[in-house]
CSV table of C-alpha atoms in Angstrom, one decimal:
chain,number,residue,atom,x,y,z
A,1,MET,CA,-17.8,-27.8,10.5
A,2,GLN,CA,-14.7,-24.7,11.7
A,3,GLU,CA,-15.1,-22.3,13.7
A,4,PRO,CA,-14.5,-18.0,12.5
A,5,LEU,CA,-11.3,-17.1,13.5
A,6,LEU,CA,-11.3,-16.1,17.8
A,7,GLY,CA,-15.2,-17.3,17.0
A,8,ALA,CA,-15.1,-19.9,19.7
A,9,GLU,CA,-15.1,-19.1,23.2
A,10,GLY,CA,-13.1,-21.1,25.7
A,11,PRO,CA,-9.6,-20.3,27.0
A,12,ASP,CA,-7.3,-20.4,24.0
A,13,TYR,CA,-9.2,-17.5,22.9
A,14,ASP,CA,-9.5,-15.3,26.2
A,15,THR,CA,-6.6,-13.1,26.2
A,16,PHE,CA,-7.4,-11.1,29.4
A,17,PRO,CA,-10.1,-12.9,31.4
A,18,GLU,CA,-9.8,-11.8,35.0
A,19,LYS,CA,-11.2,-8.5,33.6
A,20,PRO,CA,-14.1,-8.1,32.0
A,21,PRO,CA,-14.0,-5.5,29.3
A,22,PRO,CA,-16.5,-2.1,29.4
A,23,SER,CA,-20.1,-2.5,28.0
A,24,PRO,CA,-21.4,-2.0,24.5
A,25,GLY,CA,-23.1,1.1,26.1
A,26,ASP,CA,-19.3,2.3,28.1
A,27,ARG,CA,-17.6,2.2,23.9
A,28,ALA,CA,-20.3,4.9,22.7
A,29,ARG,CA,-19.9,6.9,25.2
A,30,VAL,CA,-16.4,7.9,24.8
A,31,GLY,CA,-16.6,6.8,21.2
A,32,ALA,CA,-17.3,9.5,19.0
A,33,LEU,CA,-14.9,12.1,21.2
A,34,GLN,CA,-12.4,9.3,20.9
A,35,ASN,CA,-12.4,8.1,17.3
A,36,LYS,CA,-11.8,11.4,16.2
A,37,ARG,CA,-9.0,12.4,17.7
A,38,VAL,CA,-7.4,8.4,17.0
A,39,PHE,CA,-8.1,10.1,12.7
A,40,LEU,CA,-6.9,13.4,13.5
A,41,ALA,CA,-4.3,11.0,14.6
A,42,THR,CA,-4.6,8.8,11.1
A,43,PHE,CA,-4.9,11.6,9.3
A,44,ALA,CA,-1.6,13.1,9.8
A,45,ALA,CA,0.1,10.3,9.8
A,46,VAL,CA,-1.5,8.7,5.8
A,47,LEU,CA,-0.2,12.6,4.3
A,48,GLY,CA,2.7,10.2,4.1
A,49,ASN,CA,1.3,7.5,2.3
A,50,PHE,CA,-0.7,10.6,0.4
A,51,SER,CA,3.4,11.9,-1.4
A,52,PHE,CA,3.9,7.8,-2.3
A,53,GLY,CA,1.6,8.4,-4.2
A,54,TYR,CA,2.3,11.0,-5.5
A,55,ALA,CA,5.6,10.1,-6.0
A,56,LEU,CA,4.6,7.0,-7.4
A,57,VAL,CA,2.8,8.3,-9.6
A,58,TYR,CA,5.0,11.1,-11.5
A,59,THR,CA,6.5,9.1,-14.6
A,60,SER,CA,3.7,8.4,-16.4
A,61,PRO,CA,3.1,11.8,-17.5
A,62,VAL,CA,6.5,12.9,-16.9
A,63,ILE,CA,7.9,10.6,-19.0
A,64,PRO,CA,6.2,11.4,-22.4
A,65,ALA,CA,6.9,15.0,-21.4
A,66,LEU,CA,10.9,14.3,-21.3
A,67,GLU,CA,10.1,11.8,-24.4
A,68,HIS,CA,10.1,14.6,-26.0
A,69,SER,CA,12.0,17.7,-24.8
A,70,LEU,CA,14.1,18.9,-26.4
A,71,ASP,CA,17.4,19.6,-24.0
A,72,PRO,CA,19.2,17.4,-24.9
A,73,ASP,CA,20.8,16.8,-21.4
A,74,LEU,CA,16.7,15.4,-19.8
A,75,HIS,CA,16.0,14.1,-23.3
A,76,LEU,CA,15.2,10.9,-22.6
A,77,THR,CA,16.3,7.2,-24.9
A,78,LYS,CA,14.6,4.3,-24.1
A,79,SER,CA,16.6,3.1,-21.4
A,80,GLN,CA,16.8,5.3,-19.5
A,81,ALA,CA,12.6,5.7,-19.4
A,82,SER,CA,12.4,2.0,-18.2
A,83,TRP,CA,15.3,3.3,-15.6
A,84,PHE,CA,12.9,6.7,-14.8
A,85,GLY,CA,9.9,4.7,-14.7
A,86,SER,CA,11.4,1.7,-12.3
A,87,VAL,CA,14.5,3.2,-9.9
A,88,PHE,CA,11.4,4.5,-7.4
A,89,THR,CA,10.9,0.9,-6.4
A,90,LEU,CA,15.0,0.4,-5.4
A,91,GLY,CA,14.7,3.1,-2.9
A,92,ALA,CA,11.6,1.7,-1.1
A,93,ALA,CA,12.8,-1.4,-0.8
A,94,ALA,CA,15.8,0.6,1.2
A,95,GLY,CA,13.0,2.4,2.8
A,96,GLY,CA,11.8,-1.2,3.7
A,97,LEU,CA,15.1,-2.3,5.0
A,98,SER,CA,15.3,0.9,6.8
A,99,ALA,CA,12.7,0.8,8.6
A,100,MET,CA,14.1,-2.8,9.9
A,101,ILE,CA,15.1,-0.9,12.3
A,102,LEU,CA,13.8,2.9,12.0
A,103,ASN,CA,10.5,1.3,13.4
A,104,ASP,CA,11.7,-0.3,16.6
A,105,LEU,CA,14.8,2.4,17.3
A,106,LEU,CA,13.0,5.5,16.5
A,107,GLY,CA,9.4,4.5,16.3
A,108,ARG,CA,6.7,4.3,14.3
A,109,LYS,CA,5.7,8.6,15.3
A,110,LEU,CA,9.4,9.0,14.5
A,111,SER,CA,10.4,7.4,11.5
A,112,ILE,CA,7.6,9.5,9.2
A,113,MET,CA,8.7,12.3,10.1
A,114,PHE,CA,11.9,11.4,9.8
A,115,SER,CA,11.4,10.0,5.9
A,116,ALA,CA,9.9,13.5,4.8
A,117,VAL,CA,13.8,14.4,5.3
A,118,PRO,CA,14.4,12.1,1.6
A,119,SER,CA,11.5,13.2,0.0
A,120,ALA,CA,11.8,16.8,0.2
A,121,ALA,CA,15.6,16.5,-0.9
A,122,GLY,CA,13.5,14.1,-3.7
A,123,TYR,CA,11.5,16.8,-5.0
A,124,ALA,CA,14.1,19.6,-5.5
A,125,LEU,CA,16.2,17.3,-6.9
A,126,MET,CA,14.0,16.4,-9.4
A,127,ALA,CA,12.0,19.8,-9.7
A,128,GLY,CA,16.1,21.7,-10.2
A,129,ALA,CA,16.8,18.3,-13.1
A,130,HIS,CA,19.3,19.6,-15.5
A,131,GLY,CA,21.2,16.5,-15.6
A,132,LEU,CA,19.5,12.5,-16.2
A,133,TRP,CA,20.8,11.4,-12.5
A,134,MET,CA,18.7,14.6,-10.2
A,135,LEU,CA,15.3,13.1,-11.8
A,136,LEU,CA,17.3,9.0,-11.0
A,137,LEU,CA,19.2,10.4,-7.8
A,138,GLY,CA,15.5,12.7,-7.1
A,139,ARG,CA,12.6,9.3,-7.8
A,140,THR,CA,16.1,6.9,-5.4
A,141,LEU,CA,15.3,10.0,-2.6
A,142,THR,CA,11.3,10.1,-2.7
A,143,GLY,CA,11.5,6.0,-3.0
A,144,PHE,CA,13.5,5.5,-0.3
A,145,ALA,CA,11.0,7.7,1.0
A,146,GLY,CA,8.0,5.8,0.1
A,147,GLY,CA,9.0,2.7,2.1
A,148,LEU,CA,9.6,4.2,4.9
A,149,THR,CA,6.2,5.1,5.2
A,150,ALA,CA,4.5,1.9,3.9
A,151,ALA,CA,6.2,0.2,6.6
A,152,CYS,CA,5.0,2.9,9.9
A,153,ILE,CA,2.8,4.4,8.9
A,154,PRO,CA,0.1,0.9,8.5
A,155,VAL,CA,1.1,-0.3,11.6
A,156,TYR,CA,1.6,3.1,13.6
A,157,VAL,CA,-2.6,3.3,12.5
A,158,SER,CA,-3.2,0.0,13.7
A,159,GLU,CA,-1.6,0.2,17.4
A,160,ILE,CA,-3.7,4.0,18.2
A,161,ALA,CA,-6.8,2.4,16.8
A,162,PRO,CA,-10.3,1.3,18.7
A,163,PRO,CA,-11.0,-2.9,16.5
A,164,GLY,CA,-14.3,-1.2,16.1
A,165,VAL,CA,-12.3,1.1,13.1
A,166,ARG,CA,-9.4,-0.1,12.2
A,167,GLY,CA,-10.3,-1.8,9.3
A,168,ALA,CA,-11.9,1.7,8.0
A,169,LEU,CA,-8.5,3.8,10.3
A,170,GLY,CA,-6.1,0.3,7.8
A,171,ALA,CA,-7.9,1.4,4.9
A,172,THR,CA,-7.4,5.7,4.3
A,173,PRO,CA,-3.2,4.6,4.4
A,174,GLN,CA,-4.1,3.2,0.7
A,175,LEU,CA,-7.3,6.1,0.5
A,176,MET,CA,-4.6,9.1,0.7
A,177,ALA,CA,-2.1,6.3,-1.8
A,178,VAL,CA,-4.6,7.1,-4.5
A,179,PHE,CA,-5.7,9.8,-3.5
A,180,GLY,CA,-2.1,11.7,-3.9
A,181,SER,CA,-1.8,9.7,-7.2
A,182,LEU,CA,-5.2,11.1,-8.3
A,183,SER,CA,-3.8,14.8,-7.8
A,184,LEU,CA,-0.8,13.9,-10.0
A,185,TYR,CA,-3.6,13.3,-12.6
A,186,ALA,CA,-5.0,15.8,-12.3
A,187,LEU,CA,-2.0,18.2,-11.9
A,188,GLY,CA,-0.7,16.7,-14.8
A,189,LEU,CA,-3.5,18.0,-17.2
A,190,LEU,CA,-2.4,21.6,-15.4
A,191,LEU,CA,1.1,21.8,-15.2
A,192,PRO,CA,4.1,21.6,-16.4
A,193,TRP,CA,6.5,19.0,-15.4
A,194,ARG,CA,9.5,20.5,-12.9
A,195,TRP,CA,6.0,22.0,-10.9
A,196,LEU,CA,4.4,18.9,-10.9
A,197,ALA,CA,7.1,18.3,-8.3
A,198,VAL,CA,7.6,21.5,-6.5
A,199,ALA,CA,3.8,20.9,-5.5
A,200,GLY,CA,4.5,17.6,-4.2
A,201,GLU,CA,6.7,19.8,-1.5
A,202,ALA,CA,2.6,20.2,0.4
A,203,PRO,CA,1.9,17.4,1.7
A,204,VAL,CA,5.7,17.0,3.5
A,205,LEU,CA,5.2,19.9,5.0
A,206,VAL,CA,1.4,20.2,6.6
A,207,MET,CA,2.7,16.2,8.3
A,208,ILE,CA,5.7,17.5,9.9
A,209,LEU,CA,3.5,20.3,11.3
A,210,LEU,CA,0.1,17.7,12.1
A,211,LEU,CA,3.0,14.9,13.6
A,212,SER,CA,4.6,17.5,15.0
A,213,PHE,CA,1.4,17.1,17.7
A,214,MET,CA,0.3,14.1,17.6
A,215,PRO,CA,1.6,10.8,20.6
A,216,ASN,CA,3.5,7.9,19.6
A,217,SER,CA,2.4,4.3,19.7
A,218,PRO,CA,1.1,3.1,23.4
A,219,ARG,CA,2.0,-0.7,22.5
A,220,PHE,CA,6.3,1.5,21.6
A,221,LEU,CA,5.9,2.8,24.4
A,222,LEU,CA,4.7,0.6,27.0
A,223,SER,CA,7.5,-1.5,25.1
A,224,ARG,CA,10.4,0.8,25.8
A,225,GLY,CA,9.8,1.4,29.6
A,226,ARG,CA,7.9,4.6,28.9
A,227,ASP,CA,5.0,3.7,31.2
A,228,GLU,CA,3.3,7.2,32.2
A,229,GLU,CA,3.9,8.4,28.8
A,230,ALA,CA,1.7,5.9,27.0
A,231,LEU,CA,-0.4,6.1,29.4
A,232,ARG,CA,-0.9,9.6,28.1
A,233,ALA,CA,-1.0,8.4,24.4
A,234,LEU,CA,-3.9,6.8,24.6
A,235,ALA,CA,-5.4,9.2,27.7
A,236,TRP,CA,-5.6,11.9,23.9
A,237,LEU,CA,-6.2,9.4,22.1
A,238,ARG,CA,-9.1,7.3,23.2
A,239,GLY,CA,-10.2,11.1,24.8
A,240,THR,CA,-9.8,13.3,28.6
A,241,ASP,CA,-13.7,11.2,29.5
A,242,ALA,CA,-12.6,7.6,28.9
A,243,ASP,CA,-11.6,4.8,30.9
A,244,VAL,CA,-9.1,3.1,29.9
A,245,GLN,CA,-7.8,1.8,33.0
A,246,TRP,CA,-8.2,-1.2,30.8
A,247,GLU,CA,-7.0,-1.5,27.4
A,248,PHE,CA,-4.2,0.5,29.1
A,249,GLU,CA,-3.5,-3.1,30.8
A,250,GLN,CA,-4.5,-5.5,28.5
A,251,ILE,CA,-1.8,-3.5,26.0
A,252,GLN,CA,0.6,-4.0,29.0
A,253,ASP,CA,0.4,-6.8,30.0
A,254,ASN,CA,0.3,-8.3,26.5
A,255,VAL,CA,4.0,-6.6,26.3
A,256,ARG,CA,6.0,-7.5,29.0
A,257,ARG,CA,4.6,-10.9,27.6
A,258,GLN,CA,7.3,-9.7,24.4
A,259,SER,CA,9.2,-7.7,26.6
A,260,SER,CA,12.3,-8.9,24.2
A,261,ARG,CA,13.2,-8.9,21.1
A,262,VAL,CA,12.3,-12.2,19.1
A,263,SER,CA,15.6,-14.0,18.0
A,264,TRP,CA,16.1,-16.0,14.5
A,265,ALA,CA,15.7,-18.9,16.6
A,266,GLU,CA,12.2,-18.0,17.7
A,267,VAL,CA,11.2,-16.9,14.5
A,268,ARG,CA,10.8,-20.8,13.4
A,269,ALA,CA,8.2,-20.6,15.8
A,270,PRO,CA,5.1,-22.0,14.0
A,271,HIS,CA,2.8,-18.3,16.6
A,272,VAL,CA,6.1,-16.2,14.8
A,273,CYS,CA,6.6,-17.7,11.5
A,274,ARG,CA,3.3,-18.6,10.4
A,275,PRO,CA,1.7,-14.8,10.8
A,276,ILE,CA,5.4,-13.4,9.3
A,277,ALA,CA,4.6,-16.0,6.1
A,278,VAL,CA,0.9,-15.2,5.7
A,279,ALA,CA,1.4,-10.7,5.1
A,280,LEU,CA,5.0,-11.2,3.4
A,281,LEU,CA,3.7,-13.3,0.9
A,282,MET,CA,0.4,-11.8,0.4
A,283,ARG,CA,2.5,-8.1,-0.1
A,284,LEU,CA,5.0,-10.7,-3.2
A,285,LEU,CA,0.6,-11.7,-3.7
A,286,GLN,CA,-0.1,-8.1,-3.8
A,287,GLN,CA,2.9,-6.8,-6.7
A,288,LEU,CA,2.6,-9.3,-8.8
A,289,THR,CA,-1.0,-9.3,-9.8
A,290,GLY,CA,0.6,-6.2,-12.3
A,291,ILE,CA,-0.5,-2.9,-9.9
A,292,THR,CA,2.3,-0.8,-10.2
A,293,PRO,CA,3.8,-1.8,-13.9
A,294,ILE,CA,0.5,-0.9,-14.8
A,295,LEU,CA,0.1,2.4,-12.6
A,296,VAL,CA,4.3,3.7,-13.1
A,297,TYR,CA,3.9,3.4,-17.0
A,298,LEU,CA,-0.1,3.6,-17.5
A,299,GLN,CA,0.1,6.8,-20.0
A,300,SER,CA,2.4,4.7,-22.7
A,301,ILE,CA,-0.2,1.9,-22.3
A,302,PHE,CA,-2.7,3.3,-22.9
A,303,ASP,CA,-0.3,5.4,-25.8
A,304,SER,CA,-0.1,2.2,-27.4
A,305,THR,CA,-2.9,0.5,-27.6
A,306,ALA,CA,-5.9,2.2,-29.9
A,307,VAL,CA,-8.2,4.4,-27.4
A,308,LEU,CA,-11.1,6.9,-27.9
A,309,LEU,CA,-9.8,9.2,-25.1
A,310,PRO,CA,-6.4,10.9,-25.4
A,311,PRO,CA,-4.3,9.1,-23.3
A,312,LYS,CA,-3.7,11.3,-20.1
A,313,ASP,CA,-7.9,12.1,-19.5
A,314,ASP,CA,-8.2,8.0,-19.4
A,315,ALA,CA,-5.0,8.6,-16.7
A,316,ALA,CA,-6.7,10.9,-14.7
A,317,ILE,CA,-10.6,9.1,-14.9
A,318,VAL,CA,-8.7,5.7,-13.5
A,319,GLY,CA,-6.8,7.7,-11.1
A,320,ALA,CA,-10.5,8.6,-10.2
A,321,VAL,CA,-12.5,5.4,-10.6
A,322,ARG,CA,-9.3,4.1,-7.9
A,323,LEU,CA,-10.2,7.0,-5.7
A,324,LEU,CA,-13.4,6.0,-4.8
A,325,SER,CA,-13.3,2.3,-4.9
A,326,VAL,CA,-11.1,2.9,-2.2
A,327,LEU,CA,-13.7,4.5,-0.6
A,328,ILE,CA,-16.2,2.1,-0.9
A,329,ALA,CA,-13.3,-0.6,0.7
A,330,ALA,CA,-12.3,1.5,3.9
A,331,LEU,CA,-16.6,1.9,4.5
A,332,THR,CA,-17.2,-2.0,4.0
A,333,MET,CA,-14.3,-3.5,5.5
A,334,ASP,CA,-15.6,-3.7,8.8
A,335,LEU,CA,-19.3,-5.1,7.7
A,336,ALA,CA,-18.3,-7.4,5.3
A,337,GLY,CA,-15.2,-8.8,6.2
A,338,ARG,CA,-11.6,-8.5,5.0
A,339,LYS,CA,-11.2,-12.6,3.4
A,340,VAL,CA,-15.2,-11.5,0.7
A,341,LEU,CA,-13.3,-8.1,-0.2
A,342,LEU,CA,-10.0,-10.1,-1.3
A,343,PHE,CA,-11.8,-12.7,-1.8
A,344,VAL,CA,-14.2,-9.9,-4.7
A,345,SER,CA,-10.9,-7.9,-5.3
A,346,ALA,CA,-9.1,-10.8,-6.8
A,347,ALA,CA,-11.6,-11.8,-9.1
A,348,ILE,CA,-12.0,-9.0,-10.6
A,349,MET,CA,-8.0,-8.3,-11.3
A,350,PHE,CA,-8.3,-11.0,-13.0
A,351,ALA,CA,-11.2,-10.7,-15.2
A,352,ALA,CA,-9.7,-7.1,-16.0
A,353,ASN,CA,-6.7,-8.4,-17.0
A,354,LEU,CA,-7.7,-11.6,-19.0
A,355,THR,CA,-9.7,-8.9,-20.3
A,356,LEU,CA,-6.9,-6.1,-21.7
A,357,GLY,CA,-4.7,-9.3,-22.3
A,358,LEU,CA,-7.1,-10.4,-24.9
A,359,TYR,CA,-8.3,-6.4,-26.6
A,360,ILE,CA,-4.9,-6.3,-27.3
A,361,HIS,CA,-4.1,-8.8,-28.8
A,362,PHE,CA,-6.8,-9.3,-30.9
A,363,GLY,CA,-7.9,-6.2,-31.0
A,364,PRO,CA,-7.4,-3.5,-33.7
A,365,ARG,CA,-4.4,-0.5,-32.8
A,366,PRO,CA,-3.6,2.6,-32.5
A,367,LEU,CA,-3.9,4.5,-35.8
A,368,SER,CA,-0.3,5.8,-35.3
A,369,PRO,CA,2.6,4.6,-33.7
A,370,ASN,CA,2.0,6.8,-30.7
A,371,SER,CA,4.7,7.1,-28.3
A,372,THR,CA,5.6,5.0,-25.6
A,373,ALA,CA,8.1,6.0,-23.8
A,374,GLY,CA,9.7,3.1,-24.4
A,375,LEU,CA,7.0,0.1,-24.9
A,376,GLU,CA,9.3,-0.2,-27.7
A,377,SER,CA,5.9,-0.3,-30.2
A,378,GLU,CA,7.4,-1.0,-33.5
A,379,SER,CA,7.7,-4.6,-31.8
A,380,TRP,CA,4.5,-5.2,-30.6
A,381,GLY,CA,3.6,-7.6,-33.4
A,382,ASP,CA,3.2,-8.3,-37.1
A,383,LEU,CA,4.4,-5.3,-38.8
A,384,ALA,CA,3.1,-6.3,-41.8
A,385,GLN,CA,-0.7,-6.3,-41.2
A,386,PRO,CA,-1.8,-2.3,-41.9
A,387,LEU,CA,-2.4,0.2,-38.4
A,388,ALA,CA,-6.1,0.0,-37.8
A,389,ALA,CA,-7.8,2.7,-37.2
A,390,PRO,CA,-10.0,3.2,-32.9
A,391,ALA,CA,-13.3,1.3,-34.1
A,392,GLY,CA,-15.9,2.5,-31.5
A,393,TYR,CA,-17.0,2.3,-28.5
A,394,LEU,CA,-14.9,-1.1,-29.0
A,395,THR,CA,-11.9,0.6,-27.7
A,396,LEU,CA,-12.9,2.1,-24.8
A,397,VAL,CA,-12.2,-1.1,-23.9
A,398,PRO,CA,-8.7,-0.9,-22.3
A,399,LEU,CA,-9.7,2.3,-20.3
A,400,LEU,CA,-12.7,-0.4,-18.7
A,401,ALA,CA,-11.4,-2.8,-18.1
A,402,THR,CA,-8.2,-0.7,-16.2
A,403,MET,CA,-10.8,1.1,-14.5
A,404,PHE,CA,-11.7,-2.6,-13.2
A,405,PHE,CA,-9.0,-4.0,-12.2
A,406,ILE,CA,-7.5,-1.2,-10.4
A,407,MET,CA,-11.3,-1.0,-8.4
A,408,GLY,CA,-10.6,-4.1,-7.6
A,409,TYR,CA,-7.2,-3.7,-6.8
A,410,ALA,CA,-8.3,-0.5,-4.2
A,411,MET,CA,-11.3,-2.8,-2.9
A,412,GLY,CA,-9.7,-5.0,-1.4
A,413,TRP,CA,-5.8,-6.2,-2.4
A,414,GLY,CA,-4.6,-2.6,-2.2
A,415,PRO,CA,-6.1,-1.4,1.2
A,416,ILE,CA,-5.9,-5.0,3.1
A,417,THR,CA,-3.0,-6.2,2.8
A,418,TRP,CA,-1.0,-3.6,4.4
A,419,LEU,CA,-4.3,-3.7,7.1
A,420,LEU,CA,-4.0,-6.7,8.0
A,421,MET,CA,0.1,-7.0,7.3
A,422,SER,CA,-0.1,-3.7,10.7
A,423,GLU,CA,-2.5,-7.2,12.1
A,424,VAL,CA,-1.1,-10.0,12.0
A,425,LEU,CA,2.6,-9.0,12.4
A,426,PRO,CA,3.3,-10.6,16.6
A,427,LEU,CA,4.0,-7.6,18.2
A,428,ARG,CA,8.0,-8.6,18.9
A,429,ALA,CA,8.9,-9.3,15.2
A,430,ARG,CA,6.9,-5.8,14.2
A,431,GLY,CA,9.2,-3.8,13.1
A,432,VAL,CA,10.8,-5.4,11.6
A,433,ALA,CA,8.8,-8.0,10.3
A,434,SER,CA,6.9,-5.4,8.8
A,435,GLY,CA,9.6,-3.6,6.8
A,436,LEU,CA,11.3,-7.2,5.6
A,437,CYS,CA,7.7,-7.1,4.1
A,438,VAL,CA,8.1,-3.8,2.5
A,439,LEU,CA,11.9,-4.6,1.5
A,440,ALA,CA,10.5,-8.2,-0.6
A,441,SER,CA,7.5,-6.7,-1.7
A,442,TRP,CA,9.2,-3.6,-3.7
A,443,LEU,CA,12.1,-5.9,-5.0
A,444,THR,CA,9.4,-7.6,-6.1
A,445,ALA,CA,8.4,-4.1,-7.9
A,446,PHE,CA,11.2,-3.2,-9.3
A,447,VAL,CA,11.5,-6.7,-11.0
A,448,LEU,CA,8.2,-5.9,-12.4
A,449,THR,CA,8.8,-2.8,-13.9
A,450,LYS,CA,12.4,-3.2,-14.4
A,451,SER,CA,11.7,-6.2,-16.9
A,452,PHE,CA,8.5,-4.7,-18.1
A,453,LEU,CA,9.8,-3.0,-21.3
A,454,PRO,CA,11.8,-5.5,-22.1
A,455,VAL,CA,9.1,-7.9,-21.6
A,456,VAL,CA,6.3,-6.0,-24.1
A,457,SER,CA,9.2,-5.2,-26.4
A,458,ALA,CA,9.9,-9.7,-27.4
A,459,PHE,CA,6.1,-10.7,-26.7
A,460,GLY,CA,4.2,-8.3,-26.7
A,461,LEU,CA,2.4,-6.2,-24.3
A,462,GLN,CA,-0.3,-9.2,-23.4
A,463,VAL,CA,1.4,-11.7,-22.1
A,464,PRO,CA,2.7,-9.3,-19.1
A,465,PHE,CA,-1.6,-9.0,-18.8
A,466,PHE,CA,-2.3,-12.4,-19.0
A,467,PHE,CA,0.6,-13.7,-16.0
A,468,PHE,CA,-1.3,-11.2,-14.4
A,469,ALA,CA,-4.6,-12.7,-14.7
A,470,ALA,CA,-3.1,-15.7,-14.1
A,471,ILE,CA,-1.3,-14.4,-10.2
A,472,CYS,CA,-4.8,-13.4,-9.7
A,473,LEU,CA,-6.4,-16.8,-10.3
A,474,VAL,CA,-3.3,-17.9,-7.8
A,475,SER,CA,-4.9,-14.9,-5.3
A,476,LEU,CA,-8.4,-16.5,-5.0
A,477,VAL,CA,-7.0,-19.6,-3.7
A,478,PHE,CA,-4.2,-19.0,-1.4
A,479,THR,CA,-6.8,-16.3,0.3
A,480,GLY,CA,-9.0,-19.5,0.5
A,481,CYS,CA,-6.4,-21.3,2.8
A,482,CYS,CA,-4.1,-19.0,4.4
A,483,VAL,CA,-6.2,-15.4,5.4
A,484,PRO,CA,-7.6,-15.3,8.6
A,485,GLU,CA,-10.3,-13.4,9.5
A,486,THR,CA,-9.5,-10.3,11.7
A,487,LYS,CA,-13.0,-9.0,11.0
A,488,GLY,CA,-13.1,-6.8,15.3
A,489,ARG,CA,-10.2,-8.4,16.9
A,490,SER,CA,-8.3,-6.5,18.8
A,491,LEU,CA,-4.7,-6.9,18.9
A,492,GLU,CA,-4.0,-9.0,21.6
A,493,GLN,CA,-6.2,-11.3,20.6
A,494,ILE,CA,-5.3,-12.1,17.1
A,495,GLU,CA,-2.6,-12.3,18.4
A,496,SER,CA,-3.1,-15.3,20.7
A,497,PHE,CA,-4.6,-16.0,18.2
A,498,PHE,CA,-2.2,-17.1,16.7
A,499,ARG,CA,-0.6,-19.0,19.3
A,500,THR,CA,-2.9,-20.9,19.8
A,501,GLY,CA,-1.8,-23.5,17.4
A,502,ARG,CA,-5.3,-24.0,16.1
A,503,ARG,CA,-6.6,-24.0,12.2
A,504,SER,CA,-9.9,-22.4,12.4
A,505,PHE,CA,-8.3,-19.7,10.2
A,506,LEU,CA,-8.4,-22.1,6.7
A,507,ARG,CA,-11.5,-21.4,6.4
């Protein structure tokens, strides 16, 4: 029987044997203050994810509104709506590419703060838009900011958090992104589309203000030779009464052993390429489950199926379920472990996507062809068949299936892929590799989001959901074969594990 990840005693796993760790009693005495300050720094950082989640689903209520706009300069055709929905992901890919440089050049905190510039400019352009180019540029800039924060925030949070709460805090970027999306859905019921963009400026300003008072990552400071500043940052995060010397020496030793930046030749070494491959494949599979096109076109999808409730209400309900599910994941991640939640998440998403595909293929159709914001409902199925009126409670199936899909995603493959990316990547390659993961992730999201409408037009809405269901099955296999369990382990222990070359993580 193979041993669990980092679970065995022995020199391979004893990263720093020369000094014992503090006793549980000592850690408990300083834990409260330690966590309070870490929570504050984490909250300041993840406000960037709030803005990211808000901007990602901005098109959900706005596309239908602009499709019926009386202003010819703002009226969206089907092709324009497709670009408006997908160009965000191109910006996010560019942001991920920039993070490969900024994460190590400016540091995690300053990179997050820098994202406020394109974010604020993008919202301002959309709020004052008088032509399509302003809408597209605004979406691209907010996407750039989102891609940058998506690469920087998980790394910052994982590097400041102690192992005991790193799982819960690792879920907060996804939690705040979900909360941002839910806020957009809720405000979309009340505000016109221009004021939705104005409201998006608020969290950006609050993030800049709070982060100005937060320390940078101690690991980043040590990697730049700023040892005294790193010690002060760690002492502030852990509390003035905490004995941080043991933890500081752990981090310092690990940074010294990796003082130079990883070379392309070294990337081929198993202890470097294996964690990068795991993180990269997780990001690709996360996007291939269909989360981005579903969120971007959520209201339009409901418009194009026979549903019992108004599509706007359905979208808001799904956003609330997503928020609740991420909360569950945050509370259970350090108890149940990462792999269990990934298994449960993929199984739920598979069932939900399959159910939604079967409902669209065999179920009732809308009473009249609703606006679909580029989904081209006239091509779905055989229009010679009569349009069916919503058939009672059966028409709750799209809402329930989408709720379960979002719930499954938010419980596992949403937050855990970001957390594991920041946990398993080696320190020397963490900044560049995290940017590479985000770049690949959002390029995949762009391809999916841009091709979603043509695929629906050519083959029907059910085909993408059958494809997403198949990817969820692949995700189950990948989780069982390749994903390590990192619950309760320090970043130094996880990195030491990959250096051993042992294969217990396959269990």
